[in-house]
Short mmCIF file of C-alpha atoms and ligand atoms in Angstrom, two decimals:
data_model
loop_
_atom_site.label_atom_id
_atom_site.label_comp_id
_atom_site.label_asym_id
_atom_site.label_seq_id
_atom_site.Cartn_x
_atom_site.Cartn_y
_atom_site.Cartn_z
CA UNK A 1 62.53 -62.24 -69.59
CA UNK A 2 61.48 -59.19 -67.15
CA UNK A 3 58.44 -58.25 -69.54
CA UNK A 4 57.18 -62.29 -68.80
CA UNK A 5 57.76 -62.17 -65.23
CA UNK A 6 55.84 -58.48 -65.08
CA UNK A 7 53.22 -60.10 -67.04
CA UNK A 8 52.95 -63.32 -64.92
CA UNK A 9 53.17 -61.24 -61.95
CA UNK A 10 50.12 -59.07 -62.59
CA UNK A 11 48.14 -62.11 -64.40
CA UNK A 12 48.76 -63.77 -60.96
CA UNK A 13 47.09 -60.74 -58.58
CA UNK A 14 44.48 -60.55 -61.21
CA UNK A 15 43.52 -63.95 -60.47
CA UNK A 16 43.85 -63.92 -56.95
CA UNK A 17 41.77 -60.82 -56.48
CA UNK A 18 39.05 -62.39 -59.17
CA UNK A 19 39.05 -65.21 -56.72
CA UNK A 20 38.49 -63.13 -53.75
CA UNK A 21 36.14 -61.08 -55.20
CA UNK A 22 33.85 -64.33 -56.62
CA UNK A 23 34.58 -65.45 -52.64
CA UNK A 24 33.70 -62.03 -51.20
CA UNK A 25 30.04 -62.84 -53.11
CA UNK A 26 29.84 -65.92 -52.50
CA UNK A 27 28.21 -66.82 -48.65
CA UNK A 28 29.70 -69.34 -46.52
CA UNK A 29 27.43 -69.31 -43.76
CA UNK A 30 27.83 -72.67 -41.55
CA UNK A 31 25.05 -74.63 -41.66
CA UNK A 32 24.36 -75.29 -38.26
CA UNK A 33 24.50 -71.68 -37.43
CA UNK A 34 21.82 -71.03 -39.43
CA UNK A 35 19.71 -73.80 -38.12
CA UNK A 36 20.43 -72.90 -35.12
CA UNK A 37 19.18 -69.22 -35.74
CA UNK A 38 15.82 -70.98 -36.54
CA UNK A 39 15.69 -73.26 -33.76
CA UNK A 40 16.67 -69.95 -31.52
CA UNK A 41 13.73 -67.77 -33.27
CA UNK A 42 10.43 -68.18 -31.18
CA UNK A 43 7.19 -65.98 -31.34
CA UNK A 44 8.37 -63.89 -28.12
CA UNK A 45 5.42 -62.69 -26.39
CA UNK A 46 7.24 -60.70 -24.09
CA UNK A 47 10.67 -58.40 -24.97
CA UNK A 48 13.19 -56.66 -22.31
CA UNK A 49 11.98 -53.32 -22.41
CA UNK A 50 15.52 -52.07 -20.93
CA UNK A 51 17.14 -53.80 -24.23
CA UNK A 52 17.08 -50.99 -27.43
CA UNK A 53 18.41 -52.84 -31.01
CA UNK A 54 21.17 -50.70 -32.53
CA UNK A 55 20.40 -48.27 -35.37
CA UNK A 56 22.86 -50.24 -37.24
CA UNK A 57 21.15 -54.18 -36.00
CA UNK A 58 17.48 -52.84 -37.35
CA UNK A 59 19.13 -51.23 -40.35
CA UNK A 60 20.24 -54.63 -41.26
CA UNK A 61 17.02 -56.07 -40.34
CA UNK A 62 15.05 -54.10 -42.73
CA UNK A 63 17.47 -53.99 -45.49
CA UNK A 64 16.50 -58.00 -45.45
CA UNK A 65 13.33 -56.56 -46.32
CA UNK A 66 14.31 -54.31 -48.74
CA UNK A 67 16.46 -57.30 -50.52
CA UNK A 68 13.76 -59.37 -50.48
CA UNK A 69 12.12 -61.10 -53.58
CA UNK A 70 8.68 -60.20 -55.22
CA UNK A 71 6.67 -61.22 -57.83
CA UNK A 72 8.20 -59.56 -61.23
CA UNK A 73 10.54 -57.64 -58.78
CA UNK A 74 7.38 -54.95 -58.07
CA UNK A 75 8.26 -54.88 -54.24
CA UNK A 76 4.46 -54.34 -53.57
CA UNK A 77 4.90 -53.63 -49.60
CA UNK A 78 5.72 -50.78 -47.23
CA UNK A 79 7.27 -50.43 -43.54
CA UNK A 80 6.66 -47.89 -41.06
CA UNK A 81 8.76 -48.99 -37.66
CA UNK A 82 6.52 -47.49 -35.16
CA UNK A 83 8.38 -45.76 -32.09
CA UNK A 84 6.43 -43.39 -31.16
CA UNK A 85 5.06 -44.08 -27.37
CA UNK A 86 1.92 -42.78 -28.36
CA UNK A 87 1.51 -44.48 -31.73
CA UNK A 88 1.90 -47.54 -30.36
CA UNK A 89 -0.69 -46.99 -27.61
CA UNK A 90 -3.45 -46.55 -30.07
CA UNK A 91 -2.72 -49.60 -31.54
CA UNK A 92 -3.48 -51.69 -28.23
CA UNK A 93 -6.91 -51.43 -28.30
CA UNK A 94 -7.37 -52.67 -32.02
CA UNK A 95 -4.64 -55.49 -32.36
CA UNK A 96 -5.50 -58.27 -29.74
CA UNK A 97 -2.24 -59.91 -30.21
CA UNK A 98 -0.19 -56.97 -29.14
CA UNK A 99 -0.02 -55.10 -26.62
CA UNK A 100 2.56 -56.73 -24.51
CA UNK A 101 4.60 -56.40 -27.37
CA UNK A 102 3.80 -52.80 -27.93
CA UNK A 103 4.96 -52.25 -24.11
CA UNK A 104 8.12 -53.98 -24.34
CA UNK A 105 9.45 -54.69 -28.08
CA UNK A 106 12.70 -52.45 -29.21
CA UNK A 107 11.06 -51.90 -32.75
CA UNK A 108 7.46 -52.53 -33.71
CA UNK A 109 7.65 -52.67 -37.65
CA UNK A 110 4.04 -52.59 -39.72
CA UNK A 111 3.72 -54.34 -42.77
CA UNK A 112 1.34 -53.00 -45.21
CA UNK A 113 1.11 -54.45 -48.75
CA UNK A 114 0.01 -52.31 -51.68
CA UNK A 115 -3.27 -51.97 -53.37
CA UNK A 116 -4.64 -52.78 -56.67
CA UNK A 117 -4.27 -48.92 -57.57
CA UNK A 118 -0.85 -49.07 -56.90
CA UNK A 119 -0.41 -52.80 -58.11
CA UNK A 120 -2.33 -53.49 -61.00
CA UNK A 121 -0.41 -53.97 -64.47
CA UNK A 122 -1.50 -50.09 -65.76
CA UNK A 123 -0.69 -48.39 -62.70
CA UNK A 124 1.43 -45.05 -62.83
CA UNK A 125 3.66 -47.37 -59.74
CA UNK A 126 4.19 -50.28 -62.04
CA UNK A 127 4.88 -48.07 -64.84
CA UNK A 128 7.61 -46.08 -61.91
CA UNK A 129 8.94 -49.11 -61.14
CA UNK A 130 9.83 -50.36 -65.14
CA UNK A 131 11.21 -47.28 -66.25
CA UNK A 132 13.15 -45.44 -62.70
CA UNK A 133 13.84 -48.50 -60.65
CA UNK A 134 14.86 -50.98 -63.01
CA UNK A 135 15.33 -48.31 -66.13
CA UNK A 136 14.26 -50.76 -68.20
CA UNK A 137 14.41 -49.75 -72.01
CA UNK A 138 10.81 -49.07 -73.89
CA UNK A 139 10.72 -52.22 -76.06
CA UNK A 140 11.35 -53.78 -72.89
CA UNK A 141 8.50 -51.98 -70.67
CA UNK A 142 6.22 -52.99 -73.51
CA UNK A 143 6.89 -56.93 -73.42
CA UNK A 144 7.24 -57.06 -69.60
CA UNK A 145 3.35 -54.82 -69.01
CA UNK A 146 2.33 -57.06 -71.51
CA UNK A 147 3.62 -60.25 -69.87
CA UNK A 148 2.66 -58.83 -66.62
CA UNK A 149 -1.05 -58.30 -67.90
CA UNK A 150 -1.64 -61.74 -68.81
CA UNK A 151 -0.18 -62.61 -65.58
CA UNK A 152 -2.67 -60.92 -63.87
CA UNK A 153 -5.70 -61.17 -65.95
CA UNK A 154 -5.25 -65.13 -67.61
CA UNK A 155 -2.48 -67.02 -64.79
CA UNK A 156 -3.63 -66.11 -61.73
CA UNK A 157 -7.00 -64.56 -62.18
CA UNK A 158 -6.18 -61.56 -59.97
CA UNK A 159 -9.67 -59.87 -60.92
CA UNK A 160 -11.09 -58.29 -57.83
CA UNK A 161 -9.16 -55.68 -55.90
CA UNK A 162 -9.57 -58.46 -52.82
CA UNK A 163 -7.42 -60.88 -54.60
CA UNK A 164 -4.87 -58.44 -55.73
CA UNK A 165 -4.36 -57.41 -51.93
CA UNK A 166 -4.08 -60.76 -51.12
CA UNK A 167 -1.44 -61.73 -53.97
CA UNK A 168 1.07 -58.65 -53.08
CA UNK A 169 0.49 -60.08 -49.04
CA UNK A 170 1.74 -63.01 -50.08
CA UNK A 171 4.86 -61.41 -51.13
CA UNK A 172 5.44 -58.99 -48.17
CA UNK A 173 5.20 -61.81 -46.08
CA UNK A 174 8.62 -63.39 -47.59
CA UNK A 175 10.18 -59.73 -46.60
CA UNK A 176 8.63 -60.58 -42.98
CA UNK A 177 10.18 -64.48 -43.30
CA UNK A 178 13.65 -63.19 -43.90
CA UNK A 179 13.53 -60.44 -41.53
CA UNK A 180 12.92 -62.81 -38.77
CA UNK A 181 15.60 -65.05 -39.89
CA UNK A 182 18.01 -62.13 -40.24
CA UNK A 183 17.22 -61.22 -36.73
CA UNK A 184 17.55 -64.67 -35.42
CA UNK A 185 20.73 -65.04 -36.82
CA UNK A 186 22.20 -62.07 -34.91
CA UNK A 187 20.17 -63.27 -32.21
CA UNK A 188 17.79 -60.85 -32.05
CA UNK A 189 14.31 -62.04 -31.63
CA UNK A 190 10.62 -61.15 -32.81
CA UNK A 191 7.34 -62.30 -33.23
CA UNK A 192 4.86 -61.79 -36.08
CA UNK A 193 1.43 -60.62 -35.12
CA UNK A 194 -1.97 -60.93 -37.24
CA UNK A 195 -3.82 -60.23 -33.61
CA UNK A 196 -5.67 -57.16 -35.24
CA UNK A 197 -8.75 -55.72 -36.45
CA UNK A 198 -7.54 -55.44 -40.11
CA UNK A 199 -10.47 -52.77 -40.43
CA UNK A 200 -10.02 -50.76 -37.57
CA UNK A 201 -6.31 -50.67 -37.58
CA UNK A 202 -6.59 -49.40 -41.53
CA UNK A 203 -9.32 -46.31 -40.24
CA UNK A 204 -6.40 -45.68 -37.66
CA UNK A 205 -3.22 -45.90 -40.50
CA UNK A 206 -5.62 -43.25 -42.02
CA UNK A 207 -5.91 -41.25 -39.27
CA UNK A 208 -3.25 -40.86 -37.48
CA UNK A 209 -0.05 -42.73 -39.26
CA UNK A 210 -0.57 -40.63 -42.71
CA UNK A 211 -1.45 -43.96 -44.79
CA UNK A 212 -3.24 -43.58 -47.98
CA UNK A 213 -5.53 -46.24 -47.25
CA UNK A 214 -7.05 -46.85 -51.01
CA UNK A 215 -3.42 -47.80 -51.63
CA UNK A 216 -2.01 -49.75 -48.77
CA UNK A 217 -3.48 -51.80 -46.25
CA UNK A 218 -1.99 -53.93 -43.30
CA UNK A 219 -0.58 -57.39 -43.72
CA UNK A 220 0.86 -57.73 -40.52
CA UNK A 221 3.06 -56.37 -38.02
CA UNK A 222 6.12 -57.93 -36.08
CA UNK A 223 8.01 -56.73 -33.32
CA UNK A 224 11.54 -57.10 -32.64
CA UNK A 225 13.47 -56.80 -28.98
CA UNK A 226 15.35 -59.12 -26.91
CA UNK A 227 13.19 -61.80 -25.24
CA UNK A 228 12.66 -60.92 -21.63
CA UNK A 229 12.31 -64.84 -20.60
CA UNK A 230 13.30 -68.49 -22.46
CA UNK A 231 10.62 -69.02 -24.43
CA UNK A 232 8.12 -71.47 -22.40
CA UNK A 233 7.58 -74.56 -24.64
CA UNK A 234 10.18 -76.53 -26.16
CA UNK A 235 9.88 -75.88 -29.92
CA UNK A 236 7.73 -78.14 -31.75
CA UNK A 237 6.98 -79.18 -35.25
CA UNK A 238 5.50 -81.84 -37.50
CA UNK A 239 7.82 -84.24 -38.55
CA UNK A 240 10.39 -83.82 -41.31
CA UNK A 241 9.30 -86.56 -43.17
CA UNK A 242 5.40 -85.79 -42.96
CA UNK A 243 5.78 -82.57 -44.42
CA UNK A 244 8.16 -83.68 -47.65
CA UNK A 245 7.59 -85.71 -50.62
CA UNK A 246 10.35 -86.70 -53.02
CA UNK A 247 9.35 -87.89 -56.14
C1 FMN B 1 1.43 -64.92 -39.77
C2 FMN B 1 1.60 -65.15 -38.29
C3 FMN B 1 0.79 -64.48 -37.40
C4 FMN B 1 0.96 -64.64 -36.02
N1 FMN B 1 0.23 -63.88 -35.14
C5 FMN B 1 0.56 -63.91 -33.82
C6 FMN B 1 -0.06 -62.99 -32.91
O1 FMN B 1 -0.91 -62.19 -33.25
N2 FMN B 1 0.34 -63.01 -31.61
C7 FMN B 1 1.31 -63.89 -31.18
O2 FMN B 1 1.66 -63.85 -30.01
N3 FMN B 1 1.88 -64.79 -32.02
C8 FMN B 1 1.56 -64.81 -33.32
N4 FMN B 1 2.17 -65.68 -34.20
C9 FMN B 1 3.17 -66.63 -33.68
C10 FMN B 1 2.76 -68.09 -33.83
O3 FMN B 1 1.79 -68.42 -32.87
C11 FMN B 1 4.01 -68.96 -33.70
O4 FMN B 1 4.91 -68.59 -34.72
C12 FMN B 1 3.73 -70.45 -33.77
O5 FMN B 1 2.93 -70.87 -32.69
C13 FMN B 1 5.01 -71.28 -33.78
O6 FMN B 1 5.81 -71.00 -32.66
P1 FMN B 1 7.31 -70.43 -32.81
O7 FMN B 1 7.25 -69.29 -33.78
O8 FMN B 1 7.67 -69.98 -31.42
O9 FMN B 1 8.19 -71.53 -33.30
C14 FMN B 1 1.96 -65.55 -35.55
C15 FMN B 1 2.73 -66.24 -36.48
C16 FMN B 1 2.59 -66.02 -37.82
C17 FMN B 1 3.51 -66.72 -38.80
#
């Protein structure tokens, strides 16, 4: 009789801590809060300078980033979080669209995407990224290059090194997406900025931010503060209906 009450006893706390553990990973985020981070995010043009983001708030900022998906899980992008005073005063004169945000922001993140030397399906990167990152077996590196090949070469013709750029872009640009959205939602705010000379601003990564420019160039950058002002404009979009079609 004790032995079936032991055994219902544990059978019971193994359920209830399989149930919290399936809760633990499951989110429960209310709805409207997270609407309401979006309605909150605006492009801030101008930050508090006297407001600093915690280590621990911009940790969990970029680790949105870092969690982000990619196209066959390659994570083609890079971040450098420029703090340096004098960094970010070379950057004025070649990025239009920031320099009051370069003044004030907390954190003033660059986004560079990779390369086609670092992204194409023979790379030594991809190759890194098959057998370190995900430790994939051999038979498996095999079928997924090969998969990823035809990807490349027959899907999505990625043939010039202009296109390939453009395609791993594309994917850093999701990273940027949820970082903004992971800011908002701790109401912290940002604004994305493609106010640059993409040209320029790559001679200076070169030059003074030790980028390897043949294998990473700049997508964009985004800054990240607390907005010095209520944004100016009430928010507007299309309408919800004009932008979705249910079939
Ligand atoms: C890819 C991208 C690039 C942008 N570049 C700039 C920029 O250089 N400077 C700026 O002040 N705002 C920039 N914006 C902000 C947009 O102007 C803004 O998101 C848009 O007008 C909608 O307003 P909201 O974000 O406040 O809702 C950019 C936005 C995106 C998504």
């Amino acid at each position: 009789m004790i032995t079936i009450y032991i055994f219902a006893t544990i059978l019971f706390i193994v359920i209830i801590l399989i149930l919290e553990i399936s809760n633990m990973n499951t989110p429960n985020i209310a709805k409207e809060d997270v609407l309401n981070a979006f309605q909150y995010r605006h492009a801030t043009k101008e930050f508090d300078a006297t407001k600093t983001i915690s280590d621990e708030n911009m940790t969990f900022i970029l680790k949105t980033a870092n969690l982000s998906p990619s196209s066959f899980g390659f994570e083609p992008w890079h971040f450098i979080v420029v703090q340096d005073i004098e960094l970010r005063e070379l950057l004025k004169p070649v990025a239009w669209g920031a320099p009051l945000k370069l003044d004030t922001a907390s954190h003033f993140v660059l986004g560079l995407s990779m390369k086609a030397p670092m992204t194409k399906w023979d790379s030594d990167y991809i190759m890194h990224m098959m057998k370190n990152v995900k430790q994939f077996p051999e038979d498996v590196i095999e079928m997924y290059s090969k998969f990823y090949r035809e990807f490349q070469e027959r899907d999505f013709s990625l043939d010039t090194d202009k296109k390939l750029f453009d395609w791993a872009s594309k994917q850093a640009y999701i990273a940027l997406g949820n970082m903004m959205t992971s800011a908002a939602l701790i109401g912290i705010d940002s604004c994305p900025i493609e106010g640059f000379h993409q040209e320029k601003v790559e001679a200076l990564l070169q030059e003074k931010f030790e980028v390897d420019t043949e294998k990473y160039g700049l997508s964009y950058m985004v800054a990240f503060g607390y907005r010095k002002a209520e944004p100016p404009h009430v928010k507007s979009r299309r309408n919800f209906d004009e932008i979705i079609t249910w079939k």
